[in-house]
């Protein structure tokens, strides 16, 4: 039991606030009272679609693949 670390109250409050914001965002994005998990998956799909759009537009404009990788920090 001597290995446990206790977070400061300020850190716990920040974490709880972030959790509440995520919950409210997902709840607002949830259509027709479906589950929050489906909203999360929908948000993840949209994020992936936006990433593909960005890459596609850059490729159309002749941006080098290496440059795209560097901008996405995956080089």
Short mmCIF file of C-alpha atoms in Angstrom, two decimals:
data_model
loop_
_atom_site.label_atom_id
_atom_site.label_comp_id
_atom_site.label_asym_id
_atom_site.label_seq_id
_atom_site.Cartn_x
_atom_site.Cartn_y
_atom_site.Cartn_z
CA UNK A 1 0.00 0.00 0.00
CA UNK A 2 2.94 2.31 0.34
CA UNK A 3 3.23 2.66 -3.48
CA UNK A 4 -0.07 4.50 -4.06
CA UNK A 5 0.01 8.14 -5.09
CA UNK A 6 -2.76 10.58 -4.28
CA UNK A 7 -3.47 13.32 -6.80
CA UNK A 8 -3.88 16.84 -5.62
CA UNK A 9 -7.48 18.00 -5.23
CA UNK A 10 -6.92 20.52 -8.04
CA UNK A 11 -5.91 17.71 -10.41
CA UNK A 12 -8.94 15.62 -9.46
CA UNK A 13 -11.26 18.57 -10.07
CA UNK A 14 -9.71 19.16 -13.51
CA UNK A 15 -10.13 15.49 -14.42
CA UNK A 16 -13.77 15.47 -13.32
CA UNK A 17 -14.42 18.65 -15.30
CA UNK A 18 -12.91 17.10 -18.44
CA UNK A 19 -15.02 13.97 -17.97
CA UNK A 20 -18.14 16.12 -17.63
CA UNK A 21 -17.31 18.07 -20.81
CA UNK A 22 -16.79 14.86 -22.77
CA UNK A 23 -20.03 13.42 -21.43
CA UNK A 24 -21.99 16.57 -22.32
CA UNK A 25 -20.43 16.74 -25.79
CA UNK A 26 -21.25 13.11 -26.53
CA UNK A 27 -24.74 13.44 -25.08
CA UNK A 28 -25.40 16.45 -27.29
CA UNK A 29 -24.10 14.55 -30.33
CA UNK A 30 -26.30 11.53 -29.54
CA UNK A 31 -29.28 11.43 -31.90
CA UNK A 32 -32.63 9.99 -30.80
CA UNK A 33 -31.50 8.94 -27.33
CA UNK A 34 -29.09 6.30 -28.64
CA UNK A 35 -26.19 5.22 -26.44
CA UNK A 36 -23.10 7.33 -25.77
CA UNK A 37 -20.89 4.60 -27.22
CA UNK A 38 -22.50 5.08 -30.61
CA UNK A 39 -21.91 8.83 -30.36
CA UNK A 40 -18.27 8.19 -29.55
CA UNK A 41 -17.90 5.89 -32.55
CA UNK A 42 -19.62 8.48 -34.75
CA UNK A 43 -17.22 11.19 -33.57
CA UNK A 44 -14.26 8.91 -34.21
CA UNK A 45 -15.53 8.18 -37.74
CA UNK A 46 -15.93 11.90 -38.44
CA UNK A 47 -12.43 12.60 -37.17
CA UNK A 48 -10.97 9.91 -39.43
CA UNK A 49 -12.97 11.23 -42.39
CA UNK A 50 -11.64 14.75 -41.81
CA UNK A 51 -8.08 13.43 -41.67
CA UNK A 52 -8.55 11.62 -44.99
CA UNK A 53 -10.01 14.81 -46.52
CA UNK A 54 -6.98 16.81 -45.40
CA UNK A 55 -4.57 14.26 -46.85
CA UNK A 56 -6.57 14.06 -50.10
CA UNK A 57 -6.59 17.84 -50.58
CA UNK A 58 -2.88 18.11 -49.89
CA UNK A 59 -2.15 15.31 -52.35
CA UNK A 60 -4.28 17.06 -54.99
CA UNK A 61 -2.28 20.25 -54.44
CA UNK A 62 0.96 18.38 -55.05
CA UNK A 63 2.23 18.33 -51.47
CA UNK A 64 4.89 15.66 -51.08
CA UNK A 65 4.00 12.59 -49.04
CA UNK A 66 6.99 13.19 -46.80
CA UNK A 67 5.71 16.70 -46.03
CA UNK A 68 2.25 15.37 -45.18
CA UNK A 69 3.80 12.81 -42.84
CA UNK A 70 5.84 15.54 -41.16
CA UNK A 71 2.80 17.79 -40.74
CA UNK A 72 0.88 14.91 -39.17
CA UNK A 73 3.91 14.09 -37.02
CA UNK A 74 4.07 10.51 -38.27
CA UNK A 75 7.35 10.82 -40.19
#
